[in-house]
mmCIF file of C-alpha atoms in Angstrom:
data_model
loop_
_atom_site.group_PDB
_atom_site.id
_atom_site.type_symbol
_atom_site.label_atom_id
_atom_site.label_comp_id
_atom_site.label_asym_id
_atom_site.label_seq_id
_atom_site.Cartn_x
_atom_site.Cartn_y
_atom_site.Cartn_z
ATOM 1 C CA PRO A 1 -31.459 -12.726 -3.022
ATOM 2 C CA LEU A 2 -33.461 -9.690 -4.046
ATOM 3 C CA ALA A 3 -36.813 -11.124 -2.940
ATOM 4 C CA SER A 4 -35.636 -11.817 0.589
ATOM 5 C CA THR A 5 -34.004 -8.409 0.995
ATOM 6 C CA LEU A 6 -37.208 -6.666 -0.048
ATOM 7 C CA LEU A 7 -39.522 -8.680 2.196
ATOM 8 C CA LEU A 8 -37.503 -9.779 5.228
ATOM 9 C CA PRO A 9 -34.634 -8.409 7.286
ATOM 10 C CA SER A 10 -31.291 -9.790 6.113
ATOM 11 C CA ASN A 11 -30.800 -11.843 9.288
ATOM 12 C CA MET A 12 -34.010 -13.863 8.760
ATOM 13 C CA PRO A 13 -34.074 -17.029 6.678
ATOM 14 C CA VAL A 14 -36.524 -17.437 3.831
ATOM 15 C CA SER A 15 -39.820 -18.650 5.275
ATOM 16 C CA PRO A 16 -41.959 -21.382 3.708
ATOM 17 C CA ALA A 17 -44.537 -18.755 2.692
ATOM 18 C CA LEU A 18 -41.905 -16.651 0.919
ATOM 19 C CA ALA A 19 -40.410 -19.732 -0.755
ATOM 20 C CA PHE A 20 -43.902 -20.683 -1.959
ATOM 21 C CA ALA A 21 -44.556 -17.163 -3.265
ATOM 22 C CA VAL A 22 -41.231 -16.878 -5.084
ATOM 23 C CA ALA A 23 -41.481 -20.368 -6.612
ATOM 24 C CA ASN A 24 -45.104 -19.999 -7.721
ATOM 25 C CA GLY A 25 -45.492 -16.256 -8.205
ATOM 26 C CA GLY A 26 -43.681 -16.282 -11.541
ATOM 27 C CA ASN A 27 -45.978 -19.002 -12.849
ATOM 28 C CA PHE A 28 -49.033 -17.028 -11.799
ATOM 29 C CA ALA A 29 -47.666 -13.783 -13.247
ATOM 30 C CA SER A 30 -47.017 -15.500 -16.573
ATOM 31 C CA CYS A 31 -50.574 -16.853 -16.592
ATOM 32 C CA LEU A 32 -51.920 -13.363 -16.050
ATOM 33 C CA THR A 33 -49.660 -11.339 -18.326
ATOM 34 C CA LEU A 34 -48.180 -13.428 -21.148
ATOM 35 C CA PRO A 35 -50.097 -14.499 -24.227
ATOM 36 C CA ARG A 36 -51.285 -18.062 -23.586
ATOM 37 C CA GLU A 37 -49.509 -19.350 -26.691
ATOM 38 C CA GLN A 38 -46.225 -18.136 -25.216
ATOM 39 C CA THR A 39 -46.834 -19.843 -21.865
ATOM 40 C CA LEU A 40 -47.812 -23.044 -23.681
ATOM 41 C CA GLN A 41 -44.489 -22.916 -25.534
ATOM 42 C CA ILE A 42 -42.651 -22.606 -22.212
ATOM 43 C CA PHE A 43 -44.516 -25.254 -20.226
ATOM 44 C CA CYS A 44 -46.196 -27.717 -22.596
ATOM 45 C CA THR A 45 -45.245 -30.281 -25.198
ATOM 46 C CA ASP A 46 -45.639 -29.394 -28.860
ATOM 47 C CA GLU A 47 -48.248 -32.140 -29.259
ATOM 48 C CA TYR A 48 -50.448 -30.607 -26.554
ATOM 49 C CA ARG A 49 -49.935 -27.051 -27.747
ATOM 50 C CA LYS A 50 -51.032 -27.916 -31.288
ATOM 51 C CA GLY A 51 -53.855 -30.262 -30.261
ATOM 52 C CA ALA A 52 -55.894 -30.287 -27.053
ATOM 53 C CA GLY A 53 -54.154 -27.198 -25.674
ATOM 54 C CA LYS A 54 -54.845 -25.031 -28.684
ATOM 55 C CA VAL A 55 -55.722 -21.544 -27.481
ATOM 56 C CA ASN A 56 -59.446 -20.880 -27.134
ATOM 57 C CA GLU A 57 -61.474 -18.214 -25.328
ATOM 58 C CA GLU A 58 -62.525 -20.437 -22.414
ATOM 59 C CA ALA A 59 -58.974 -21.586 -21.744
ATOM 60 C CA GLU A 60 -57.693 -18.035 -22.133
ATOM 61 C CA VAL A 61 -59.965 -16.590 -19.444
ATOM 62 C CA ALA A 62 -59.390 -19.578 -17.117
ATOM 63 C CA TRP A 63 -55.631 -19.004 -17.484
ATOM 64 C CA ARG A 64 -56.066 -15.337 -16.488
ATOM 65 C CA PHE A 65 -58.314 -16.157 -13.500
ATOM 66 C CA MET A 66 -55.752 -18.684 -12.260
ATOM 67 C CA GLY A 67 -52.998 -16.096 -12.548
ATOM 68 C CA ALA A 68 -54.915 -13.396 -10.682
ATOM 69 C CA THR A 69 -56.044 -15.757 -7.918
ATOM 70 C CA GLY A 70 -52.554 -17.205 -7.527
ATOM 71 C CA ILE A 71 -50.950 -13.782 -7.200
ATOM 72 C CA VAL A 72 -53.390 -12.887 -4.432
ATOM 73 C CA ALA A 73 -52.663 -16.187 -2.657
ATOM 74 C CA CYS A 74 -48.893 -15.642 -2.813
ATOM 75 C CA THR A 75 -49.174 -12.048 -1.629
ATOM 76 C CA ALA A 76 -51.516 -12.975 1.222
ATOM 77 C CA ALA A 77 -49.226 -15.788 2.379
ATOM 78 C CA VAL A 78 -46.182 -13.503 2.537
ATOM 79 C CA LEU A 79 -48.060 -10.691 4.291
ATOM 80 C CA ALA A 80 -49.633 -13.078 6.790
ATOM 81 C CA ASP A 81 -46.264 -14.677 7.470
ATOM 82 C CA LYS A 82 -44.795 -11.316 8.442
ATOM 83 C CA GLY A 83 -47.527 -10.490 10.965
ATOM 84 C CA LEU A 84 -48.589 -13.760 12.548
ATOM 85 C CA GLY A 85 -47.778 -15.030 16.005
ATOM 86 C CA ALA A 86 -46.028 -18.374 16.474
ATOM 87 C CA GLU A 87 -49.159 -20.551 16.659
ATOM 88 C CA ASP A 88 -50.861 -18.965 13.658
ATOM 89 C CA LYS A 89 -47.603 -19.153 11.714
ATOM 90 C CA LYS A 90 -47.610 -22.914 12.300
ATOM 91 C CA LYS A 91 -51.111 -23.042 10.786
ATOM 92 C CA LEU A 92 -49.985 -20.984 7.788
ATOM 93 C CA ASN A 93 -47.011 -23.301 7.332
ATOM 94 C CA GLY A 94 -49.391 -26.260 7.485
ATOM 95 C CA ALA A 95 -51.480 -24.720 4.707
ATOM 96 C CA VAL A 96 -48.362 -24.029 2.617
ATOM 97 C CA ALA A 97 -47.202 -27.619 3.207
ATOM 98 C CA ALA A 98 -50.557 -29.074 2.205
ATOM 99 C CA THR A 99 -50.800 -26.927 -0.924
ATOM 100 C CA SER A 100 -47.233 -27.666 -2.001
ATOM 101 C CA LEU A 101 -47.548 -31.411 -1.417
ATOM 102 C CA ILE A 102 -50.879 -31.518 -3.279
ATOM 103 C CA ASN A 103 -49.263 -29.630 -6.165
ATOM 104 C CA ALA A 104 -46.360 -32.092 -6.238
ATOM 105 C CA GLY A 105 -48.802 -34.994 -6.208
ATOM 106 C CA LEU A 106 -50.820 -33.538 -9.070
ATOM 107 C CA PHE A 107 -47.711 -32.939 -11.151
ATOM 108 C CA ALA A 108 -46.558 -36.497 -10.433
ATOM 109 C CA THR A 109 -49.799 -38.420 -10.976
ATOM 110 C CA ASN A 110 -52.211 -36.443 -13.140
ATOM 111 C CA SER A 111 -52.335 -37.737 -16.712
ATOM 112 C CA THR A 112 -52.441 -34.233 -18.180
ATOM 113 C CA MET A 113 -49.293 -33.320 -16.259
ATOM 114 C CA GLN A 114 -47.635 -36.592 -17.303
ATOM 115 C CA ASN A 115 -48.511 -36.323 -20.977
ATOM 116 C CA ASP A 116 -48.755 -32.626 -21.785
ATOM 117 C CA VAL A 117 -46.232 -30.767 -19.600
ATOM 118 C CA LYS A 118 -42.609 -30.751 -20.738
ATOM 119 C CA PRO A 119 -40.694 -33.338 -18.673
ATOM 120 C CA ALA A 120 -38.150 -30.815 -17.376
ATOM 121 C CA MET A 121 -40.895 -28.396 -16.256
ATOM 122 C CA ARG A 122 -42.801 -31.234 -14.614
ATOM 123 C CA ALA A 123 -39.704 -32.481 -12.764
ATOM 124 C CA MET A 124 -38.822 -28.969 -11.621
ATOM 125 C CA ASN A 125 -42.329 -28.381 -10.303
ATOM 126 C CA ILE A 126 -42.396 -31.727 -8.478
ATOM 127 C CA ALA A 127 -38.992 -31.128 -6.868
ATOM 128 C CA THR A 128 -39.722 -27.515 -5.932
ATOM 129 C CA ASN A 129 -43.115 -28.311 -4.436
ATOM 130 C CA LEU A 130 -41.763 -31.324 -2.517
ATOM 131 C CA GLY A 131 -38.951 -29.196 -1.093
ATOM 132 C CA ILE A 132 -41.208 -26.337 -0.059
ATOM 133 C CA GLY A 133 -43.808 -28.786 1.271
ATOM 134 C CA ALA A 134 -41.245 -30.613 3.405
ATOM 135 C CA TYR A 135 -39.801 -27.346 4.728
ATOM 136 C CA ALA A 136 -43.240 -25.954 5.527
ATOM 137 C CA LEU A 137 -44.284 -29.206 7.240
ATOM 138 C CA LYS A 138 -41.112 -29.130 9.343
ATOM 139 C CA GLU A 139 -41.897 -25.547 10.398
ATOM 140 C CA ALA A 140 -45.580 -26.336 11.025
ATOM 141 C CA LEU A 141 -44.622 -29.175 13.355
ATOM 142 C CA GLY A 142 -42.001 -27.008 15.076
ATOM 143 C CA LYS A 143 -39.119 -29.370 14.295
#
């Protein structure tokens, strides 16, 4: 894949940090760059988009802050992953695991996620975050 050839030598597998960045980076970039109405059409139910999720200035700026902060987090994780020693890499993988598993839990149990996010987007986010979380936990524990 293009992302792995740009960031890692071809003989290295995709790390948990890179998997996290690739899976989440697009979401953060869309939050930062796309009009909020367009992202709501992609991710949210019509009922939410026309009701509680209706675009407003507070939500708009919060959306942008989340995007900018998320991009920094993804970039930092990938850069750290490339330069860390084995013990610190285990700690980074632990942080990636915790973040991914928390994200999966929020998508699975939060009422806003249950009611307002399109079911396919919710399922994809749960599955992706569980997979990355499990992989990162495995690497953090050295298994």
